[in-house]
C-alpha positions as a Markdown table, in Angstrom:
| # | Residue | x | y | z |
|---|---|---|---|---|
| 1 | Unk | -51.8 | 36.8 | 61.6 |
| 2 | Unk | -50.7 | 36.1 | 65.6 |
| 3 | Unk | -49.5 | 39.3 | 67.4 |
| 4 | Unk | -48.6 | 40.3 | 70.8 |
| 5 | Unk | -48.7 | 43.7 | 71.6 |
| 6 | Unk | -46.9 | 45.2 | 74.7 |
| 7 | Unk | -47.8 | 48.3 | 76.8 |
| 8 | Unk | -47.0 | 50.1 | 79.5 |
| 9 | Unk | -43.4 | 50.6 | 79.6 |
| 10 | Unk | -41.7 | 53.6 | 81.1 |
| 11 | Unk | -39.6 | 55.1 | 83.6 |
| 12 | Unk | -40.1 | 54.7 | 87.9 |
| 13 | Unk | -37.8 | 55.6 | 90.3 |
| 14 | Unk | -36.3 | 52.6 | 92.6 |
| 15 | Unk | -39.0 | 51.5 | 94.8 |
| 16 | Unk | -41.8 | 52.5 | 92.5 |
| 17 | Unk | -44.5 | 50.7 | 90.7 |
| 18 | Unk | -45.5 | 49.7 | 87.1 |
| 19 | Unk | -47.4 | 47.4 | 85.3 |
| 20 | Unk | -47.2 | 46.3 | 81.9 |
| 21 | Unk | -49.8 | 44.7 | 79.7 |
| 22 | Unk | -49.9 | 42.3 | 76.7 |
| 23 | Unk | -52.7 | 42.5 | 74.1 |
| 24 | Unk | -52.5 | 39.2 | 71.5 |
| 25 | Unk | -54.5 | 39.1 | 68.2 |
| 26 | Unk | -54.8 | 36.3 | 66.1 |
| 27 | Unk | -54.2 | 33.5 | 68.4 |
| 28 | Unk | -57.2 | 31.4 | 70.5 |
| 29 | Unk | -56.2 | 32.9 | 73.5 |
| 30 | Unk | -57.0 | 30.3 | 76.0 |
| 31 | Unk | -55.1 | 27.4 | 74.2 |
| 32 | Unk | -52.0 | 29.2 | 75.9 |
| 33 | Unk | -49.7 | 29.5 | 78.8 |
| 34 | Unk | -48.1 | 33.2 | 78.5 |
| 35 | Unk | -44.8 | 33.9 | 79.9 |
| 36 | Unk | -43.2 | 37.3 | 80.3 |
| 37 | Unk | -39.3 | 37.5 | 79.4 |
| 38 | Unk | -36.8 | 40.7 | 80.4 |
| 39 | Unk | -33.3 | 41.8 | 78.8 |
| 40 | Unk | -31.4 | 43.9 | 79.8 |
| 41 | Unk | -28.3 | 45.2 | 78.2 |
| 42 | Unk | -25.4 | 43.2 | 77.2 |
| 43 | Unk | -27.4 | 40.1 | 78.6 |
| 44 | Unk | -29.6 | 36.8 | 77.8 |
| 45 | Unk | -33.2 | 37.2 | 77.6 |
| 46 | Unk | -34.0 | 35.8 | 81.3 |
| 47 | Unk | -37.6 | 34.1 | 82.8 |
| 48 | Unk | -39.5 | 36.2 | 84.6 |
| 49 | Unk | -43.4 | 34.7 | 85.0 |
| 50 | Unk | -45.5 | 32.3 | 83.5 |
| 51 | Unk | -49.2 | 31.7 | 84.0 |
| 52 | Unk | -51.3 | 28.7 | 82.8 |
| 53 | Unk | -54.7 | 28.7 | 80.1 |
| 54 | Unk | -56.9 | 29.0 | 83.5 |
| 55 | Unk | -54.8 | 31.6 | 85.7 |
| 56 | Unk | -54.8 | 27.4 | 87.9 |
| 57 | Unk | -50.7 | 28.2 | 87.9 |
| 58 | Unk | -48.2 | 30.7 | 88.6 |
| 59 | Unk | -44.5 | 30.5 | 88.3 |
| 60 | Unk | -41.7 | 33.7 | 89.0 |
| 61 | Unk | -38.3 | 34.2 | 88.6 |
| 62 | Unk | -36.4 | 33.7 | 92.3 |
| 63 | Unk | -35.1 | 37.7 | 91.9 |
| 64 | Unk | -38.7 | 38.7 | 91.3 |
| 65 | Unk | -40.8 | 36.5 | 93.6 |
| 66 | Unk | -42.9 | 38.3 | 96.0 |
| 67 | Unk | -42.6 | 41.9 | 94.4 |
| 68 | Unk | -44.0 | 41.1 | 90.6 |
| 69 | Unk | -47.6 | 39.2 | 90.2 |
| 70 | Unk | -49.1 | 37.6 | 86.6 |
| 71 | Unk | -52.1 | 37.5 | 85.6 |
| 72 | Unk | -54.4 | 37.2 | 82.7 |
| 73 | Unk | -57.7 | 38.1 | 81.2 |
| 74 | Unk | -58.9 | 35.5 | 78.7 |
| 75 | Unk | -62.1 | 38.0 | 78.1 |
| 76 | Unk | -59.8 | 40.6 | 76.8 |
| 77 | Unk | -57.0 | 38.4 | 75.1 |
| 78 | Unk | -54.5 | 40.1 | 77.8 |
| 79 | Unk | -51.9 | 39.3 | 79.5 |
| 80 | Unk | -50.4 | 41.5 | 82.7 |
| 81 | Unk | -47.4 | 41.9 | 84.7 |
| 82 | Unk | -47.5 | 44.2 | 88.3 |
| 83 | Unk | -44.2 | 45.0 | 89.2 |
| 84 | Unk | -44.0 | 46.4 | 92.3 |
| 85 | Unk | -40.5 | 47.7 | 94.5 |
| 86 | Unk | -39.0 | 47.8 | 91.3 |
| 87 | Unk | -34.8 | 48.4 | 91.4 |
| 88 | Unk | -32.5 | 49.4 | 89.1 |
| 89 | Unk | -32.0 | 45.4 | 88.2 |
| 90 | Unk | -35.3 | 45.0 | 87.0 |
| 91 | Unk | -34.1 | 47.6 | 84.1 |
| 92 | Unk | -35.1 | 45.5 | 80.7 |
| 93 | Unk | -36.9 | 45.5 | 77.7 |
| 94 | Unk | -39.7 | 43.1 | 79.0 |
| 95 | Unk | -41.2 | 40.5 | 76.3 |
| 96 | Unk | -44.8 | 38.6 | 76.2 |
| 97 | Unk | -44.7 | 35.3 | 74.6 |
| 98 | Unk | -47.3 | 32.8 | 74.0 |
| 99 | Unk | -46.7 | 29.0 | 74.6 |
| 100 | Unk | -48.9 | 26.6 | 73.2 |
| 101 | Unk | -50.7 | 24.9 | 76.4 |
| 102 | Unk | -49.8 | 20.8 | 76.2 |
| 103 | Unk | -48.6 | 18.8 | 78.5 |
| 104 | Unk | -47.5 | 20.0 | 82.2 |
| 105 | Unk | -44.3 | 21.3 | 81.6 |
| 106 | Unk | -42.8 | 24.5 | 83.4 |
| 107 | Unk | -42.2 | 26.8 | 80.5 |
| 108 | Unk | -39.2 | 28.8 | 81.7 |
| 109 | Unk | -36.9 | 28.8 | 78.7 |
| 110 | Unk | -37.8 | 31.0 | 75.5 |
| 111 | Unk | -37.1 | 27.8 | 73.4 |
| 112 | Unk | -41.0 | 26.8 | 74.5 |
| 113 | Unk | -42.7 | 29.5 | 73.2 |
| 114 | Unk | -44.4 | 29.8 | 69.9 |
| 115 | Unk | -45.1 | 33.8 | 69.8 |
| 116 | Unk | -43.7 | 37.0 | 70.9 |
| 117 | Unk | -44.0 | 40.6 | 71.3 |
| 118 | Unk | -42.0 | 43.3 | 70.5 |
| 119 | Unk | -41.3 | 44.5 | 74.1 |
| 120 | Unk | -41.5 | 47.6 | 76.1 |
| 121 | Unk | -38.8 | 49.4 | 77.7 |
| 122 | Unk | -38.6 | 49.5 | 81.4 |
| 123 | Unk | -36.2 | 51.6 | 83.1 |
| 124 | Unk | -35.4 | 52.0 | 86.6 |
| 125 | Unk | -32.7 | 54.6 | 87.7 |
| 126 | Unk | -30.8 | 54.7 | 90.8 |
């Protein structure tokens, strides 16, 4: 059974940093691009970042570019999101997702992903 488990969320004051992790189970990790999405209360799920199977390419939403860094460790079947200079607009549930990696298309839409984690809450009070 495929499972994606996010950890590392919490409460961080504005300007602070946090790293969330997502460990996967039951899939061949290196066959999947891994993405991060987030969803704030009352809003749609939005793309944050994605990394290719071999870490050859990364992409970021404009709102997080320069502040967040995505990485992966294929030996640990784990993807990370390092979040720096957090602000109140970063408050959301953060989800990791796996997309079977065929072709060279940017995967910035939830419909492009095959598997999802349960999410981890990140709160940045103002």
